[in-house]
PDB file of C-alpha atoms in Angstrom:
ATOM      1  CA  MET A  23      83.511  89.499 128.005  1.00  0.00           C
ATOM      2  CA  ASP A  24      81.283  89.541 125.870  1.00  0.00           C
ATOM      3  CA  PRO A  25      81.974  90.214 121.958  1.00  0.00           C
ATOM      4  CA  MET A  26      80.198  93.479 121.163  1.00  0.00           C
ATOM      5  CA  LYS A  27      81.785  95.307 124.230  1.00  0.00           C
ATOM      6  CA  ALA A  28      85.316  94.088 123.748  1.00  0.00           C
ATOM      7  CA  GLN A  29      85.259  94.634 119.741  1.00  0.00           C
ATOM      8  CA  GLN A  30      84.436  98.437 121.112  1.00  0.00           C
ATOM      9  CA  LEU A  31      86.677  97.656 123.174  1.00  0.00           C
ATOM     10  CA  ALA A  32      89.361  97.513 120.641  1.00  0.00           C
ATOM     11  CA  ALA A  33      87.716 100.514 118.089  1.00  0.00           C
ATOM     12  CA  GLU A  34      88.717 102.621 121.063  1.00  0.00           C
ATOM     13  CA  LEU A  35      91.837 101.632 121.374  1.00  0.00           C
ATOM     14  CA  GLU A  36      93.389 101.853 118.095  1.00  0.00           C
ATOM     15  CA  VAL A  37      91.824 104.926 117.745  1.00  0.00           C
ATOM     16  CA  GLU A  38      94.182 106.270 121.160  1.00  0.00           C
ATOM     17  CA  MET A  39      97.031 104.039 119.292  1.00  0.00           C
ATOM     18  CA  MET A  40      96.507 106.350 116.002  1.00  0.00           C
ATOM     19  CA  ALA A  41      97.036 108.913 117.866  1.00  0.00           C
ATOM     20  CA  ASP A  42      99.755 108.093 119.485  1.00  0.00           C
ATOM     21  CA  MET A  43     101.480 107.424 116.765  1.00  0.00           C
ATOM     22  CA  TYR A  44     100.625 110.263 115.008  1.00  0.00           C
ATOM     23  CA  ASN A  45     102.322 112.334 117.469  1.00  0.00           C
ATOM     24  CA  ARG A  46     105.064 110.350 117.319  1.00  0.00           C
ATOM     25  CA  MET A  47     105.998 110.652 113.461  1.00  0.00           C
ATOM     26  CA  THR A  48     105.103 114.579 114.066  1.00  0.00           C
ATOM     27  CA  ASN A  49     108.045 114.413 116.733  1.00  0.00           C
ATOM     28  CA  ALA A  50     110.413 111.994 114.222  1.00  0.00           C
ATOM     29  CA  CYS A  51     109.638 113.949 110.937  1.00  0.00           C
ATOM     30  CA  HIS A  52     110.390 117.504 112.292  1.00  0.00           C
ATOM     31  CA  ARG A  53     113.607 116.094 114.201  1.00  0.00           C
ATOM     32  CA  LYS A  54     114.855 113.909 110.555  1.00  0.00           C
ATOM     33  CA  CYS A  55     113.939 116.721 108.757  1.00  0.00           C
ATOM     34  CA  VAL A  56     113.644 120.380 110.110  1.00  0.00           C
ATOM     35  CA  PRO A  57     117.385 121.434 111.208  1.00  0.00           C
ATOM     36  CA  PRO A  58     117.085 123.801 114.469  1.00  0.00           C
ATOM     37  CA  HIS A  59     118.472 127.092 112.684  1.00  0.00           C
ATOM     38  CA  TYR A  60     115.032 129.344 112.773  1.00  0.00           C
ATOM     39  CA  LYS A  61     116.635 132.249 111.006  1.00  0.00           C
ATOM     40  CA  GLU A  62     113.318 132.518 108.832  1.00  0.00           C
ATOM     41  CA  ALA A  63     109.380 131.471 109.835  1.00  0.00           C
ATOM     42  CA  GLU A  64     109.386 129.301 106.283  1.00  0.00           C
ATOM     43  CA  LEU A  65     109.163 126.292 105.536  1.00  0.00           C
ATOM     44  CA  THR A  66     112.962 125.460 102.734  1.00  0.00           C
ATOM     45  CA  LYS A  67     111.806 123.312  99.953  1.00  0.00           C
ATOM     46  CA  GLY A  68     113.515 120.796 101.080  1.00  0.00           C
ATOM     47  CA  GLU A  69     112.409 120.718 104.277  1.00  0.00           C
ATOM     48  CA  SER A  70     109.130 120.807 102.714  1.00  0.00           C
ATOM     49  CA  VAL A  71     110.179 117.539 100.467  1.00  0.00           C
ATOM     50  CA  CYS A  72     111.502 116.214 103.336  1.00  0.00           C
ATOM     51  CA  LEU A  73     108.882 115.607 105.555  1.00  0.00           C
ATOM     52  CA  ASP A  74     106.457 114.582 102.973  1.00  0.00           C
ATOM     53  CA  ARG A  75     109.050 111.367 101.835  1.00  0.00           C
ATOM     54  CA  CYS A  76     109.154 111.240 106.165  1.00  0.00           C
ATOM     55  CA  VAL A  77     105.156 110.892 106.558  1.00  0.00           C
ATOM     56  CA  ALA A  78     105.333 108.415 103.900  1.00  0.00           C
ATOM     57  CA  LYS A  79     107.879 106.241 105.305  1.00  0.00           C
ATOM     58  CA  TYR A  80     106.235 106.403 108.693  1.00  0.00           C
ATOM     59  CA  LEU A  81     103.505 104.961 108.001  1.00  0.00           C
ATOM     60  CA  ASP A  82     104.830 103.076 105.465  1.00  0.00           C
ATOM     61  CA  LEU A  83     106.759 101.551 108.691  1.00  0.00           C
ATOM     62  CA  HIS A  84     104.116 101.520 110.552  1.00  0.00           C
ATOM     63  CA  GLU A  85     102.064  98.802 108.709  1.00  0.00           C
ATOM     64  CA  ARG A  86     105.300  96.724 107.661  1.00  0.00           C
ATOM     65  CA  LEU A  87     105.750  95.966 111.755  1.00  0.00           C
ATOM     66  CA  GLY A  88     102.460  96.226 111.825  1.00  0.00           C
ATOM     67  CA  ARG A  89     102.046  92.879 110.263  1.00  0.00           C
ATOM     68  CA  LYS A  90     105.464  90.985 111.114  1.00  0.00           C
ATOM     69  CA  LEU A  91     104.669  91.836 114.808  1.00  0.00           C
ATOM     70  CA  THR A  92     101.049  90.059 114.254  1.00  0.00           C
ATOM     71  CA  GLU A  93     102.643  87.233 112.265  1.00  0.00           C
ATOM     72  CA  LEU A  94     105.240  87.198 115.122  1.00  0.00           C
ATOM     73  CA  SER A  95     103.559  87.276 118.191  1.00  0.00           C
ATOM     74  CA  VAL A  96     100.387  84.550 116.359  1.00  0.00           C
ATOM     75  CA  GLN A  97     102.999  82.089 115.479  1.00  0.00           C
ATOM     76  CA  ASP A  98     104.982  83.159 119.551  1.00  0.00           C
ATOM     77  CA  GLU A  99     101.524  82.138 120.932  1.00  0.00           C
ATOM     78  CA  ASP A 100     101.114  79.071 119.321  1.00  0.00           C
ATOM     79  CA  MET A 101     104.869  78.282 120.971  1.00  0.00           C
ATOM     80  CA  MET A 102     102.286  79.079 123.644  1.00  0.00           C
ATOM     81  CA  ARG A 103      99.865  76.586 123.075  1.00  0.00           C
ATOM     82  CA  LYS A 104     101.950  73.634 122.354  1.00  0.00           C
ATOM     83  CA  ALA A 105     104.252  74.104 125.232  1.00  0.00           C
ATOM     84  CA  ALA A 106     101.429  73.991 127.418  1.00  0.00           C
ATOM     85  CA  VAL A 107      99.762  71.033 125.583  1.00  0.00           C
ATOM     86  CA  GLY A 108     102.861  69.356 126.447  1.00  0.00           C
ATOM     87  CA  SER A 109     102.994  69.333 129.514  1.00  0.00           C
ATOM     88  CA  GLY A 110      99.826  68.581 130.454  1.00  0.00           C
TER      89      GLY A 110
ATOM     90  CA  MET B  29      70.510 115.673 122.707  1.00  0.00           C
ATOM     91  CA  ALA B  30      73.790 113.361 121.380  1.00  0.00           C
ATOM     92  CA  ALA B  31      75.204 115.427 118.675  1.00  0.00           C
ATOM     93  CA  VAL B  32      75.351 118.265 121.359  1.00  0.00           C
ATOM     94  CA  GLN B  33      77.679 116.022 123.560  1.00  0.00           C
ATOM     95  CA  VAL B  34      80.207 114.932 120.943  1.00  0.00           C
ATOM     96  CA  SER B  35      80.504 118.599 120.853  1.00  0.00           C
ATOM     97  CA  GLU B  36      81.213 119.013 123.529  1.00  0.00           C
ATOM     98  CA  SER B  37      83.666 115.938 124.346  1.00  0.00           C
ATOM     99  CA  ASP B  38      85.664 117.174 121.297  1.00  0.00           C
ATOM    100  CA  GLN B  39      85.835 120.911 121.760  1.00  0.00           C
ATOM    101  CA  ILE B  40      87.638 119.327 124.742  1.00  0.00           C
ATOM    102  CA  LYS B  41      89.881 117.141 123.468  1.00  0.00           C
ATOM    103  CA  GLN B  42      91.002 120.192 120.226  1.00  0.00           C
ATOM    104  CA  PHE B  43      91.319 122.049 123.201  1.00  0.00           C
ATOM    105  CA  LYS B  44      93.115 119.587 125.381  1.00  0.00           C
ATOM    106  CA  GLU B  45      95.656 119.054 121.970  1.00  0.00           C
ATOM    107  CA  PHE B  46      96.167 122.741 122.220  1.00  0.00           C
ATOM    108  CA  LEU B  47      97.075 123.544 125.518  1.00  0.00           C
ATOM    109  CA  GLY B  48      99.414 119.986 124.288  1.00  0.00           C
ATOM    110  CA  THR B  49     100.677 121.761 121.660  1.00  0.00           C
ATOM    111  CA  TYR B  50     101.853 124.591 123.377  1.00  0.00           C
ATOM    112  CA  ASN B  51     104.354 123.407 125.648  1.00  0.00           C
ATOM    113  CA  LYS B  52     105.597 120.756 123.194  1.00  0.00           C
ATOM    114  CA  VAL B  53     106.627 123.903 121.237  1.00  0.00           C
ATOM    115  CA  THR B  54     107.593 126.329 123.723  1.00  0.00           C
ATOM    116  CA  GLU B  55     109.780 123.032 125.191  1.00  0.00           C
ATOM    117  CA  ASN B  56     111.208 122.352 121.953  1.00  0.00           C
ATOM    118  CA  CYS B  57     111.833 126.304 120.875  1.00  0.00           C
ATOM    119  CA  PHE B  58     113.341 126.688 124.106  1.00  0.00           C
ATOM    120  CA  MET B  59     115.400 124.018 124.291  1.00  0.00           C
ATOM    121  CA  ASP B  60     116.909 125.138 119.992  1.00  0.00           C
ATOM    122  CA  CYS B  61     116.543 129.473 120.302  1.00  0.00           C
ATOM    123  CA  VAL B  62     117.744 130.517 123.879  1.00  0.00           C
ATOM    124  CA  LYS B  63     121.851 129.692 124.637  1.00  0.00           C
ATOM    125  CA  ASP B  64     122.714 132.444 127.145  1.00  0.00           C
ATOM    126  CA  PHE B  65     121.922 131.661 130.611  1.00  0.00           C
ATOM    127  CA  THR B  66     124.072 134.881 131.537  1.00  0.00           C
ATOM    128  CA  SER B  67     121.215 136.420 132.062  1.00  0.00           C
ATOM    129  CA  ARG B  68     117.334 136.376 133.179  1.00  0.00           C
ATOM    130  CA  ASP B  69     116.093 138.575 130.429  1.00  0.00           C
ATOM    131  CA  VAL B  70     115.502 136.813 127.448  1.00  0.00           C
ATOM    132  CA  LYS B  71     117.639 138.297 124.424  1.00  0.00           C
ATOM    133  CA  PRO B  72     115.893 140.286 121.181  1.00  0.00           C
ATOM    134  CA  GLU B  73     117.916 136.837 118.964  1.00  0.00           C
ATOM    135  CA  GLU B  74     116.501 134.340 121.529  1.00  0.00           C
ATOM    136  CA  SER B  75     113.598 135.638 120.385  1.00  0.00           C
ATOM    137  CA  SER B  76     113.352 136.042 117.667  1.00  0.00           C
ATOM    138  CA  CYS B  77     114.431 132.784 116.527  1.00  0.00           C
ATOM    139  CA  SER B  78     111.797 131.426 118.906  1.00  0.00           C
ATOM    140  CA  GLU B  79     109.385 133.125 116.698  1.00  0.00           C
ATOM    141  CA  SER B  80     109.966 132.191 114.191  1.00  0.00           C
ATOM    142  CA  CYS B  81     110.569 128.865 115.696  1.00  0.00           C
ATOM    143  CA  LEU B  82     107.326 129.074 116.622  1.00  0.00           C
ATOM    144  CA  GLN B  83     105.872 129.780 113.313  1.00  0.00           C
ATOM    145  CA  LYS B  84     107.631 126.765 111.601  1.00  0.00           C
ATOM    146  CA  TYR B  85     106.522 124.039 114.086  1.00  0.00           C
ATOM    147  CA  LEU B  86     103.066 125.226 113.011  1.00  0.00           C
ATOM    148  CA  LYS B  87     103.724 125.688 109.461  1.00  0.00           C
ATOM    149  CA  MET B  88     104.923 121.938 109.728  1.00  0.00           C
ATOM    150  CA  THR B  89     102.169 120.825 111.148  1.00  0.00           C
ATOM    151  CA  GLN B  90     100.077 121.702 109.084  1.00  0.00           C
ATOM    152  CA  ARG B  91     101.941 120.313 106.531  1.00  0.00           C
ATOM    153  CA  ILE B  92     102.085 117.081 108.563  1.00  0.00           C
ATOM    154  CA  SER B  93      98.215 116.545 108.590  1.00  0.00           C
ATOM    155  CA  MET B  94      98.287 117.633 105.343  1.00  0.00           C
ATOM    156  CA  ARG B  95      99.911 114.449 104.630  1.00  0.00           C
ATOM    157  CA  PHE B  96      98.958 112.457 106.808  1.00  0.00           C
ATOM    158  CA  GLN B  97      95.115 113.065 105.742  1.00  0.00           C
ATOM    159  CA  GLU B  98      96.044 112.555 101.821  1.00  0.00           C
ATOM    160  CA  TYR B  99      97.499 108.726 103.469  1.00  0.00           C
ATOM    161  CA  HIS B 100      94.125 107.820 104.650  1.00  0.00           C
ATOM    162  CA  ILE B 101      91.715 108.697 101.685  1.00  0.00           C
ATOM    163  CA  GLN B 102      94.111 107.156  99.695  1.00  0.00           C
ATOM    164  CA  GLN B 103      93.945 104.327 102.067  1.00  0.00           C
ATOM    165  CA  ASN B 104      90.376 104.286 102.132  1.00  0.00           C
ATOM    166  CA  GLU B 105      89.702 104.294  98.436  1.00  0.00           C
ATOM    167  CA  ALA B 106      91.994 101.679  97.664  1.00  0.00           C
ATOM    168  CA  LEU B 107      89.905  99.254 100.260  1.00  0.00           C
ATOM    169  CA  ALA B 108      86.363 100.133  98.600  1.00  0.00           C
ATOM    170  CA  ALA B 109      88.101 100.112  95.582  1.00  0.00           C
ATOM    171  CA  LYS B 110      88.514  95.841  96.600  1.00  0.00           C
ATOM    172  CA  ALA B 111      85.054  95.382  97.917  1.00  0.00           C
ATOM    173  CA  GLY B 112      83.836  96.763  94.976  1.00  0.00           C
ATOM    174  CA  LEU B 113      82.072 100.324  95.331  1.00  0.00           C
ATOM    175  CA  LEU B 114      84.334 102.484  93.561  1.00  0.00           C
ATOM    176  CA  GLY B 115      83.482 101.413  89.381  1.00  0.00           C
ATOM    177  CA  VAL B 116      79.931 100.622  90.027  1.00  0.00           C
ATOM    178  CA  PRO B 117      77.968 101.746  87.025  1.00  0.00           C
ATOM    179  CA  HIS B 118      74.878 104.109  87.781  1.00  0.00           C
TER     180      HIS B 118
END
């Protein structure tokens, strides 16, 4: 695959991933912060503050795990390459 | 020509998202509000619960969207600062 195309595809996949992440984050913070009581239509102050914090933490965690995951998969790749060379 | 194409596919994407939200909120509020299966009629408390549920859900998604955008603006500013684009005397 030519590098331009590969880059474009990677960018598209990343956009898709962000959209998916956004949906999951919405779900997660909904479950964590909004108890299913629904006595009123407004968000309470507590729920609002919880949502703000939830979004911040979710995005932070997403970043950290992304970095760690990249690190681990690079290590993994190295290991496999060395194993392939060794068995050749 | 290209601009028209972009806005059409954006519109479709928006509509698709709207439909998705519609389904999600229905399922969600049904699960949380509808408890009485002794009859087919939606009870008044189930109806008012669902309505509050819907409104609350929409307010929640608005707030999350706001915070998410703020986060990205912050990220972009941080990147721009790193690249030395901010604070350039002019």
